Structure formats: structure tokens, C-alpha cells
Amino acid sequence: MNEQIKPRAFKTEWFAKAAKKADISDVDLCKAIEQVRLGQCDDLGGGVFKKRLNKNMHRSIIIAKGGKYWVYAYLFAKKDRENIDQKELADFRDLADLFANKTDTDIEKELNGNKLEEICHGED
């Protein structure tokens, strides 16, 4: 039996603060990652995805290129803005490229430095 690599999901330090303020739990974020992996999101290309959260009140930007690391990078309220602009999208695509090249050692350094927080590792 082939053991599949279970994707790891994280939130950035900035996203963690924004999600806490919006009262979005890690459990909800992990459920949303599973939905994104099933294609239940807006694929913005280049490893950037937009997912609705919190009963459609918020939008999250998730970066994932290569499918190994899924990172919540940005959160905004639907009432505050319609979408991200093209410059932001380009920046998120660049960030997705960076994460696609990170090793587990790189990720551990970011976890130890509190730049990332792991929220799920393929668990239900």
C-alpha cells in the first residue's frame, strides 16, 4: 500500500491574528483546506486560492503550490472589499513559488520563529 504524503496546513502570524479577531477557529480552517483540496474554492492560478469562510462573511487567500504546504496568507471581510487586486495576486503567486521550494527544515525554522503556526497535518 502506498502511503500518501499528508499535506500540512499553516497560517501566517498575520493571518492568525486576523482569524482570531474574526472568530474563525483552526477546526474551521482545516475543514476549509479539505474543501480547497477538493476544488471547492476559487483557483486564482499560480498556486493561489480564494476560499470563503465564516458563513461567507470573510475571504481567505491560501497559497499552495505543489500540494505539500497549504498556507493561509491573507484574510479580508467581504463587506470591506470585493477582491484582491492584480498586484496583490502577483505578490501571492510569488509567495506560492517561495513556499513550493521550501524544505521541511525551512518550515521548522519558521515555526520555531513563530512566523507560521501549523493548524493541521492531514488529520480529520
mmCIF file of N, CA and C in Angstrom:
data_model
loop_
_atom_site.group_PDB
_atom_site.id
_atom_site.type_symbol
_atom_site.label_atom_id
_atom_site.label_comp_id
_atom_site.label_asym_id
_atom_site.label_seq_id
_atom_site.Cartn_x
_atom_site.Cartn_y
_atom_site.Cartn_z
ATOM 1 N N MET A 1 0.847 -1.179 0.000
ATOM 2 C CA MET A 1 0.000 0.000 0.000
ATOM 3 C C MET A 1 0.895 1.245 0.000
ATOM 4 N N ASN A 2 0.642 2.151 -0.920
ATOM 5 C CA ASN A 2 1.413 3.395 -0.991
ATOM 6 C C ASN A 2 0.882 4.394 0.020
ATOM 7 N N GLU A 3 1.802 4.912 0.822
ATOM 8 C CA GLU A 3 1.406 5.922 1.798
ATOM 9 C C GLU A 3 1.543 7.293 1.155
ATOM 10 N N GLN A 4 0.453 8.012 1.100
ATOM 11 C CA GLN A 4 0.479 9.346 0.515
ATOM 12 C C GLN A 4 1.019 10.334 1.531
ATOM 13 N N ILE A 5 1.735 11.331 1.021
ATOM 14 C CA ILE A 5 2.200 12.404 1.888
ATOM 15 C C ILE A 5 1.003 13.253 2.269
ATOM 16 N N LYS A 6 0.805 13.401 3.547
ATOM 17 C CA LYS A 6 -0.320 14.197 4.012
ATOM 18 C C LYS A 6 0.078 15.670 3.991
ATOM 19 N N PRO A 7 -0.727 16.494 3.346
ATOM 20 C CA PRO A 7 -0.379 17.913 3.280
ATOM 21 C C PRO A 7 -0.461 18.562 4.662
ATOM 22 N N ARG A 8 0.390 19.539 4.837
ATOM 23 C CA ARG A 8 0.407 20.286 6.096
ATOM 24 C C ARG A 8 -0.205 21.656 5.835
ATOM 25 N N ALA A 9 -1.018 22.117 6.779
ATOM 26 C CA ALA A 9 -1.662 23.428 6.646
ATOM 27 C C ALA A 9 -1.183 24.349 7.759
ATOM 28 N N PHE A 10 -0.957 25.592 7.382
ATOM 29 C CA PHE A 10 -0.414 26.596 8.286
ATOM 30 C C PHE A 10 -1.180 27.897 8.149
ATOM 31 N N LYS A 11 -0.981 28.761 9.108
ATOM 32 C CA LYS A 11 -1.429 30.141 8.976
ATOM 33 C C LYS A 11 -0.241 31.019 9.343
ATOM 34 N N THR A 12 -0.137 32.131 8.631
ATOM 35 C CA THR A 12 0.947 33.059 8.928
ATOM 36 C C THR A 12 0.642 33.768 10.244
ATOM 37 N N GLU A 13 1.655 34.376 10.791
ATOM 38 C CA GLU A 13 1.489 35.140 12.029
ATOM 39 C C GLU A 13 0.409 36.208 11.855
ATOM 40 N N TRP A 14 0.432 36.907 10.717
ATOM 41 C CA TRP A 14 -0.569 37.943 10.450
ATOM 42 C C TRP A 14 -1.964 37.337 10.364
ATOM 43 N N PHE A 15 -2.078 36.231 9.610
ATOM 44 C CA PHE A 15 -3.380 35.594 9.431
ATOM 45 C C PHE A 15 -3.936 35.112 10.765
ATOM 46 N N ALA A 16 -3.085 34.576 11.622
ATOM 47 C CA ALA A 16 -3.531 34.076 12.932
ATOM 48 C C ALA A 16 -4.229 35.174 13.726
ATOM 49 N N LYS A 17 -3.654 36.366 13.706
ATOM 50 C CA LYS A 17 -4.266 37.496 14.424
ATOM 51 C C LYS A 17 -5.592 37.897 13.794
ATOM 52 N N ALA A 18 -5.629 37.947 12.469
ATOM 53 C CA ALA A 18 -6.854 38.337 11.763
ATOM 54 C C ALA A 18 -7.967 37.300 11.977
ATOM 55 N N ALA A 19 -7.613 36.008 11.938
ATOM 56 C CA ALA A 19 -8.606 34.950 12.133
ATOM 57 C C ALA A 19 -9.151 34.975 13.553
ATOM 58 N N LYS A 20 -8.285 35.243 14.515
ATOM 59 C CA LYS A 20 -8.739 35.323 15.905
ATOM 60 C C LYS A 20 -9.729 36.471 16.071
ATOM 61 N N LYS A 21 -9.410 37.603 15.482
ATOM 62 C CA LYS A 21 -10.299 38.764 15.549
ATOM 63 C C LYS A 21 -11.649 38.473 14.878
ATOM 64 N N ALA A 22 -11.620 37.694 13.800
ATOM 65 C CA ALA A 22 -12.845 37.342 13.066
ATOM 66 C C ALA A 22 -13.546 36.116 13.662
ATOM 67 N N ASP A 23 -12.968 35.552 14.722
ATOM 68 C CA ASP A 23 -13.538 34.390 15.402
ATOM 69 C C ASP A 23 -13.649 33.175 14.469
ATOM 70 N N ILE A 24 -12.571 32.921 13.727
ATOM 71 C CA ILE A 24 -12.505 31.762 12.842
ATOM 72 C C ILE A 24 -11.544 30.754 13.479
ATOM 73 N N SER A 25 -12.048 29.573 13.788
ATOM 74 C CA SER A 25 -11.262 28.573 14.510
ATOM 75 C C SER A 25 -10.340 27.778 13.585
ATOM 76 N N ASP A 26 -9.335 27.154 14.179
ATOM 77 C CA ASP A 26 -8.444 26.276 13.428
ATOM 78 C C ASP A 26 -9.205 25.082 12.861
ATOM 79 N N VAL A 27 -10.191 24.600 13.588
ATOM 80 C CA VAL A 27 -11.010 23.485 13.091
ATOM 81 C C VAL A 27 -11.705 23.892 11.790
ATOM 82 N N ASP A 28 -12.266 25.097 11.775
ATOM 83 C CA ASP A 28 -12.919 25.591 10.561
ATOM 84 C C ASP A 28 -11.910 25.768 9.427
ATOM 85 N N LEU A 29 -10.722 26.237 9.755
ATOM 86 C CA LEU A 29 -9.685 26.420 8.740
ATOM 87 C C LEU A 29 -9.252 25.082 8.150
ATOM 88 N N CYS A 30 -9.114 24.067 8.984
ATOM 89 C CA CYS A 30 -8.735 22.740 8.484
ATOM 90 C C CYS A 30 -9.822 22.151 7.596
ATOM 91 N N LYS A 31 -11.070 22.333 7.973
ATOM 92 C CA LYS A 31 -12.182 21.865 7.132
ATOM 93 C C LYS A 31 -12.160 22.578 5.788
ATOM 94 N N ALA A 32 -11.873 23.865 5.815
ATOM 95 C CA ALA A 32 -11.832 24.646 4.574
ATOM 96 C C ALA A 32 -10.689 24.190 3.672
ATOM 97 N N ILE A 33 -9.548 23.832 4.260
ATOM 98 C CA ILE A 33 -8.422 23.331 3.456
ATOM 99 C C ILE A 33 -8.839 22.066 2.715
ATOM 100 N N GLU A 34 -9.544 21.172 3.387
ATOM 101 C CA GLU A 34 -10.017 19.950 2.726
ATOM 102 C C GLU A 34 -10.928 20.292 1.551
ATOM 103 N N GLN A 35 -11.781 21.299 1.727
ATOM 104 C CA GLN A 35 -12.664 21.722 0.633
ATOM 105 C C GLN A 35 -11.854 22.307 -0.524
ATOM 106 N N VAL A 36 -10.833 23.079 -0.201
ATOM 107 C CA VAL A 36 -9.977 23.650 -1.241
ATOM 108 C C VAL A 36 -9.291 22.522 -2.017
ATOM 109 N N ARG A 37 -8.807 21.531 -1.305
ATOM 110 C CA ARG A 37 -8.139 20.395 -1.962
ATOM 111 C C ARG A 37 -9.090 19.646 -2.886
ATOM 112 N N LEU A 38 -10.384 19.723 -2.614
ATOM 113 C CA LEU A 38 -11.396 19.090 -3.469
ATOM 114 C C LEU A 38 -11.868 20.014 -4.589
ATOM 115 N N GLY A 39 -11.284 21.218 -4.645
ATOM 116 C CA GLY A 39 -11.652 22.157 -5.704
ATOM 117 C C GLY A 39 -12.815 23.066 -5.361
ATOM 118 N N GLN A 40 -13.262 23.057 -4.116
ATOM 119 C CA GLN A 40 -14.393 23.891 -3.694
ATOM 120 C C GLN A 40 -13.888 25.266 -3.255
ATOM 121 N N CYS A 41 -13.368 26.013 -4.237
ATOM 122 C CA CYS A 41 -12.786 27.328 -3.977
ATOM 123 C C CYS A 41 -12.621 28.040 -5.318
ATOM 124 N N ASP A 42 -12.097 29.241 -5.267
ATOM 125 C CA ASP A 42 -11.744 29.962 -6.485
ATOM 126 C C ASP A 42 -10.241 29.792 -6.693
ATOM 127 N N ASP A 43 -9.867 29.137 -7.782
ATOM 128 C CA ASP A 43 -8.457 28.960 -8.119
ATOM 129 C C ASP A 43 -8.015 30.196 -8.890
ATOM 130 N N LEU A 44 -7.136 30.987 -8.278
ATOM 131 C CA LEU A 44 -6.685 32.237 -8.896
ATOM 132 C C LEU A 44 -5.418 32.032 -9.733
ATOM 133 N N GLY A 45 -4.966 30.795 -9.830
ATOM 134 C CA GLY A 45 -3.798 30.468 -10.640
ATOM 135 C C GLY A 45 -2.490 30.689 -9.897
ATOM 136 N N GLY A 46 -1.479 29.978 -10.333
ATOM 137 C CA GLY A 46 -0.149 30.133 -9.755
ATOM 138 C C GLY A 46 -0.021 29.687 -8.321
ATOM 139 N N GLY A 47 -0.888 28.773 -7.890
ATOM 140 C CA GLY A 47 -0.827 28.280 -6.516
ATOM 141 C C GLY A 47 -1.536 29.167 -5.512
ATOM 142 N N VAL A 48 -2.443 30.022 -5.994
ATOM 143 C CA VAL A 48 -3.182 30.941 -5.120
ATOM 144 C C VAL A 48 -4.672 30.595 -5.209
ATOM 145 N N PHE A 49 -5.286 30.470 -4.036
ATOM 146 C CA PHE A 49 -6.699 30.107 -3.957
ATOM 147 C C PHE A 49 -7.437 31.076 -3.045
ATOM 148 N N LYS A 50 -8.692 31.317 -3.382
ATOM 149 C CA LYS A 50 -9.549 32.149 -2.526
ATOM 150 C C LYS A 50 -10.659 31.252 -1.996
ATOM 151 N N LYS A 51 -10.848 31.280 -0.691
ATOM 152 C CA LYS A 51 -11.859 30.436 -0.046
ATOM 153 C C LYS A 51 -12.727 31.281 0.865
ATOM 154 N N ARG A 52 -14.027 31.085 0.751
ATOM 155 C CA ARG A 52 -14.974 31.775 1.628
ATOM 156 C C ARG A 52 -14.973 31.110 3.000
ATOM 157 N N LEU A 53 -15.018 31.921 4.042
ATOM 158 C CA LEU A 53 -15.017 31.426 5.415
ATOM 159 C C LEU A 53 -16.086 32.139 6.230
ATOM 160 N N ASN A 54 -16.336 31.604 7.420
ATOM 161 C CA ASN A 54 -17.162 32.303 8.400
ATOM 162 C C ASN A 54 -18.538 32.666 7.834
ATOM 163 N N LYS A 55 -19.227 31.645 7.348
ATOM 164 C CA LYS A 55 -20.571 31.826 6.781
ATOM 165 C C LYS A 55 -20.594 32.888 5.683
ATOM 166 N N ASN A 56 -19.554 32.856 4.846
ATOM 167 C CA ASN A 56 -19.436 33.730 3.683
ATOM 168 C C ASN A 56 -19.165 35.196 4.049
ATOM 169 N N MET A 57 -18.794 35.462 5.297
ATOM 170 C CA MET A 57 -18.519 36.838 5.715
ATOM 171 C C MET A 57 -17.081 37.252 5.409
ATOM 172 N N HIS A 58 -16.179 36.281 5.290
ATOM 173 C CA HIS A 58 -14.767 36.570 5.057
ATOM 174 C C HIS A 58 -14.251 35.769 3.871
ATOM 175 N N ARG A 59 -13.168 36.273 3.292
ATOM 176 C CA ARG A 59 -12.458 35.590 2.221
ATOM 177 C C ARG A 59 -11.031 35.365 2.688
ATOM 178 N N SER A 60 -10.514 34.198 2.399
ATOM 179 C CA SER A 60 -9.120 33.910 2.733
ATOM 180 C C SER A 60 -8.349 33.682 1.441
ATOM 181 N N ILE A 61 -7.077 34.045 1.489
ATOM 182 C CA ILE A 61 -6.169 33.729 0.396
ATOM 183 C C ILE A 61 -5.229 32.652 0.918
ATOM 184 N N ILE A 62 -5.207 31.543 0.199
ATOM 185 C CA ILE A 62 -4.397 30.385 0.564
ATOM 186 C C ILE A 62 -3.368 30.186 -0.542
ATOM 187 N N ILE A 63 -2.138 29.972 -0.135
ATOM 188 C CA ILE A 63 -1.114 29.665 -1.127
ATOM 189 C C ILE A 63 -0.721 28.204 -0.979
ATOM 190 N N ALA A 64 -0.627 27.536 -2.109
ATOM 191 C CA ALA A 64 -0.258 26.116 -2.126
ATOM 192 C C ALA A 64 0.195 25.778 -3.526
ATOM 193 N N LYS A 65 1.466 25.550 -3.664
ATOM 194 C CA LYS A 65 1.980 25.149 -4.964
ATOM 195 C C LYS A 65 2.729 23.849 -4.751
ATOM 196 N N GLY A 66 2.308 22.827 -5.435
ATOM 197 C CA GLY A 66 2.922 21.528 -5.247
ATOM 198 C C GLY A 66 2.141 20.656 -4.275
ATOM 199 N N GLY A 67 1.205 21.238 -3.538
ATOM 200 C CA GLY A 67 0.315 20.474 -2.685
ATOM 201 C C GLY A 67 0.895 19.962 -1.380
ATOM 202 N N LYS A 68 2.128 20.324 -1.043
ATOM 203 C CA LYS A 68 2.729 19.831 0.193
ATOM 204 C C LYS A 68 2.402 20.734 1.379
ATOM 205 N N TYR A 69 2.493 22.035 1.152
ATOM 206 C CA TYR A 69 2.196 23.010 2.199
ATOM 207 C C TYR A 69 1.035 23.888 1.740
ATOM 208 N N TRP A 70 0.055 24.045 2.609
ATOM 209 C CA TRP A 70 -1.099 24.919 2.361
ATOM 210 C C TRP A 70 -1.034 26.022 3.413
ATOM 211 N N VAL A 71 -0.953 27.253 2.968
ATOM 212 C CA VAL A 71 -0.703 28.352 3.891
ATOM 213 C C VAL A 71 -1.772 29.427 3.751
ATOM 214 N N TYR A 72 -2.474 29.682 4.866
ATOM 215 C CA TYR A 72 -3.391 30.817 4.908
ATOM 216 C C TYR A 72 -2.535 32.075 5.029
ATOM 217 N N ALA A 73 -2.640 32.943 4.028
ATOM 218 C CA ALA A 73 -1.766 34.117 3.974
ATOM 219 C C ALA A 73 -2.497 35.436 4.203
ATOM 220 N N TYR A 74 -3.793 35.492 3.862
ATOM 221 C CA TYR A 74 -4.495 36.775 3.938
ATOM 222 C C TYR A 74 -5.973 36.536 4.208
ATOM 223 N N LEU A 75 -6.573 37.450 4.929
ATOM 224 C CA LEU A 75 -7.994 37.368 5.275
ATOM 225 C C LEU A 75 -8.605 38.755 5.140
ATOM 226 N N PHE A 76 -9.778 38.812 4.524
ATOM 227 C CA PHE A 76 -10.484 40.088 4.452
ATOM 228 C C PHE A 76 -11.987 39.856 4.537
ATOM 229 N N ALA A 77 -12.669 40.868 5.059
ATOM 230 C CA ALA A 77 -14.121 40.794 5.188
ATOM 231 C C ALA A 77 -14.759 41.149 3.849
ATOM 232 N N LYS A 78 -15.752 40.398 3.465
ATOM 233 C CA LYS A 78 -16.464 40.640 2.212
ATOM 234 C C LYS A 78 -17.038 42.057 2.182
ATOM 235 N N LYS A 79 -17.461 42.541 3.348
ATOM 236 C CA LYS A 79 -18.065 43.874 3.398
ATOM 237 C C LYS A 79 -17.036 44.991 3.191
ATOM 238 N N ASP A 80 -15.752 44.675 3.420
ATOM 239 C CA ASP A 80 -14.700 45.686 3.310
ATOM 240 C C ASP A 80 -14.116 45.819 1.911
ATOM 241 N N ARG A 81 -14.070 44.708 1.195
ATOM 242 C CA ARG A 81 -13.527 44.754 -0.167
ATOM 243 C C ARG A 81 -14.028 43.572 -0.962
ATOM 244 N N GLU A 82 -14.113 43.762 -2.271
ATOM 245 C CA GLU A 82 -14.637 42.742 -3.169
ATOM 246 C C GLU A 82 -13.621 41.630 -3.423
ATOM 247 N N ASN A 83 -12.363 42.034 -3.644
ATOM 248 C CA ASN A 83 -11.349 41.064 -4.020
ATOM 249 C C ASN A 83 -9.962 41.670 -3.834
ATOM 250 N N ILE A 84 -8.931 40.877 -4.067
ATOM 251 C CA ILE A 84 -7.571 41.403 -4.075
ATOM 252 C C ILE A 84 -7.302 41.984 -5.461
ATOM 253 N N ASP A 85 -6.347 42.908 -5.545
ATOM 254 C CA ASP A 85 -6.035 43.497 -6.841
ATOM 255 C C ASP A 85 -4.945 42.682 -7.555
ATOM 256 N N GLN A 86 -4.643 43.056 -8.784
ATOM 257 C CA GLN A 86 -3.691 42.287 -9.599
ATOM 258 C C GLN A 86 -2.276 42.295 -9.007
ATOM 259 N N LYS A 87 -1.872 43.398 -8.426
ATOM 260 C CA LYS A 87 -0.541 43.497 -7.787
ATOM 261 C C LYS A 87 -0.472 42.520 -6.611
ATOM 262 N N GLU A 88 -1.521 42.507 -5.780
ATOM 263 C CA GLU A 88 -1.558 41.574 -4.652
ATOM 264 C C GLU A 88 -1.533 40.128 -5.145
ATOM 265 N N LEU A 89 -2.291 39.845 -6.205
ATOM 266 C CA LEU A 89 -2.313 38.488 -6.755
ATOM 267 C C LEU A 89 -0.916 38.080 -7.218
ATOM 268 N N ALA A 90 -0.220 38.980 -7.897
ATOM 269 C CA ALA A 90 1.144 38.687 -8.348
ATOM 270 C C ALA A 90 2.059 38.419 -7.154
ATOM 271 N N ASP A 91 1.908 39.216 -6.093
ATOM 272 C CA ASP A 91 2.713 39.014 -4.881
ATOM 273 C C ASP A 91 2.417 37.667 -4.235
ATOM 274 N N PHE A 92 1.134 37.283 -4.180
ATOM 275 C CA PHE A 92 0.780 35.984 -3.603
ATOM 276 C C PHE A 92 1.313 34.833 -4.469
ATOM 277 N N ARG A 93 1.315 35.013 -5.787
ATOM 278 C CA ARG A 93 1.878 33.977 -6.663
ATOM 279 C C ARG A 93 3.378 33.827 -6.418
ATOM 280 N N ASP A 94 4.067 34.958 -6.208
ATOM 281 C CA ASP A 94 5.493 34.904 -5.880
ATOM 282 C C ASP A 94 5.705 34.178 -4.550
ATOM 283 N N LEU A 95 4.849 34.450 -3.581
ATOM 284 C CA LEU A 95 4.940 33.791 -2.286
ATOM 285 C C LEU A 95 4.692 32.287 -2.423
ATOM 286 N N ALA A 96 3.742 31.918 -3.285
ATOM 287 C CA ALA A 96 3.475 30.496 -3.533
ATOM 288 C C ALA A 96 4.711 29.827 -4.122
ATOM 289 N N ASP A 97 5.406 30.514 -5.026
ATOM 290 C CA ASP A 97 6.642 29.966 -5.596
ATOM 291 C C ASP A 97 7.685 29.743 -4.506
ATOM 292 N N LEU A 98 7.798 30.702 -3.590
ATOM 293 C CA LEU A 98 8.757 30.560 -2.485
ATOM 294 C C LEU A 98 8.441 29.343 -1.622
ATOM 295 N N PHE A 99 7.159 29.177 -1.280
ATOM 296 C CA PHE A 99 6.776 28.045 -0.436
ATOM 297 C C PHE A 99 6.935 26.715 -1.169
ATOM 298 N N ALA A 100 6.779 26.717 -2.483
ATOM 299 C CA ALA A 100 6.940 25.477 -3.249
ATOM 300 C C ALA A 100 8.365 24.954 -3.152
ATOM 301 N N ASN A 101 9.311 25.855 -2.908
ATOM 302 C CA ASN A 101 10.718 25.469 -2.829
ATOM 303 C C ASN A 101 11.223 25.270 -1.399
ATOM 304 N N LYS A 102 10.367 25.472 -0.420
ATOM 305 C CA LYS A 102 10.786 25.309 0.978
ATOM 306 C C LYS A 102 10.908 23.831 1.335
ATOM 307 N N THR A 103 11.860 23.573 2.217
ATOM 308 C CA THR A 103 12.042 22.219 2.737
ATOM 309 C C THR A 103 11.360 22.125 4.102
ATOM 310 N N ASP A 104 11.260 20.917 4.612
ATOM 311 C CA ASP A 104 10.710 20.747 5.963
ATOM 312 C C ASP A 104 11.565 21.497 6.984
ATOM 313 N N THR A 105 12.864 21.546 6.753
ATOM 314 C CA THR A 105 13.761 22.283 7.649
ATOM 315 C C THR A 105 13.435 23.776 7.634
ATOM 316 N N ASP A 106 13.188 24.318 6.436
ATOM 317 C CA ASP A 106 12.806 25.731 6.322
ATOM 318 C C ASP A 106 11.517 25.996 7.092
ATOM 319 N N ILE A 107 10.556 25.098 6.937
ATOM 320 C CA ILE A 107 9.266 25.252 7.614
ATOM 321 C C ILE A 107 9.465 25.194 9.131
ATOM 322 N N GLU A 108 10.278 24.267 9.598
ATOM 323 C CA GLU A 108 10.525 24.156 11.041
ATOM 324 C C GLU A 108 11.124 25.447 11.599
ATOM 325 N N LYS A 109 12.028 26.058 10.844
ATOM 326 C CA LYS A 109 12.614 27.329 11.280
ATOM 327 C C LYS A 109 11.536 28.400 11.411
ATOM 328 N N GLU A 110 10.619 28.443 10.460
ATOM 329 C CA GLU A 110 9.543 29.438 10.509
ATOM 330 C C GLU A 110 8.576 29.150 11.660
ATOM 331 N N LEU A 111 8.347 27.875 11.930
ATOM 332 C CA LEU A 111 7.503 27.504 13.070
ATOM 333 C C LEU A 111 8.171 27.912 14.381
ATOM 334 N N ASN A 112 9.458 27.623 14.495
ATOM 335 C CA ASN A 112 10.196 27.963 15.718
ATOM 336 C C ASN A 112 10.301 29.468 15.918
ATOM 337 N N GLY A 113 10.319 30.221 14.834
ATOM 338 C CA GLY A 113 10.380 31.678 14.917
ATOM 339 C C GLY A 113 9.011 32.338 14.999
ATOM 340 N N ASN A 114 7.964 31.513 15.124
ATOM 341 C CA ASN A 114 6.575 31.992 15.222
ATOM 342 C C ASN A 114 6.113 32.779 14.010
ATOM 343 N N LYS A 115 6.719 32.544 12.851
ATOM 344 C CA LYS A 115 6.261 33.175 11.603
ATOM 345 C C LYS A 115 5.105 32.382 11.003
ATOM 346 N N LEU A 116 5.068 31.092 11.317
ATOM 347 C CA LEU A 116 3.999 30.197 10.886
ATOM 348 C C LEU A 116 3.477 29.443 12.083
ATOM 349 N N GLU A 117 2.212 29.057 11.998
ATOM 350 C CA GLU A 117 1.595 28.202 13.006
ATOM 351 C C GLU A 117 0.918 27.051 12.267
ATOM 352 N N GLU A 118 1.280 25.822 12.626
ATOM 353 C CA GLU A 118 0.668 24.675 11.975
ATOM 354 C C GLU A 118 -0.708 24.431 12.565
ATOM 355 N N ILE A 119 -1.694 24.252 11.689
ATOM 356 C CA ILE A 119 -3.063 24.067 12.170
ATOM 357 C C ILE A 119 -3.595 22.663 11.893
ATOM 358 N N CYS A 120 -3.053 21.993 10.896
ATOM 359 C CA CYS A 120 -3.450 20.599 10.670
ATOM 360 C C CYS A 120 -2.403 19.908 9.811
ATOM 361 N N HIS A 121 -2.323 18.614 9.972
ATOM 362 C CA HIS A 121 -1.333 17.812 9.256
ATOM 363 C C HIS A 121 -2.029 16.575 8.704
ATOM 364 N N GLY A 122 -3.021 16.815 7.880
ATOM 365 C CA GLY A 122 -3.727 15.729 7.243
ATOM 366 C C GLY A 122 -4.678 14.952 8.138
ATOM 367 N N GLU A 123 -4.872 15.437 9.380
ATOM 368 C CA GLU A 123 -5.796 14.744 10.270
ATOM 369 C C GLU A 123 -7.222 15.153 9.956
ATOM 370 N N ASP A 124 -8.146 14.346 10.438
ATOM 371 C CA ASP A 124 -9.568 14.680 10.282
ATOM 372 C C ASP A 124 -9.981 15.664 11.351
#
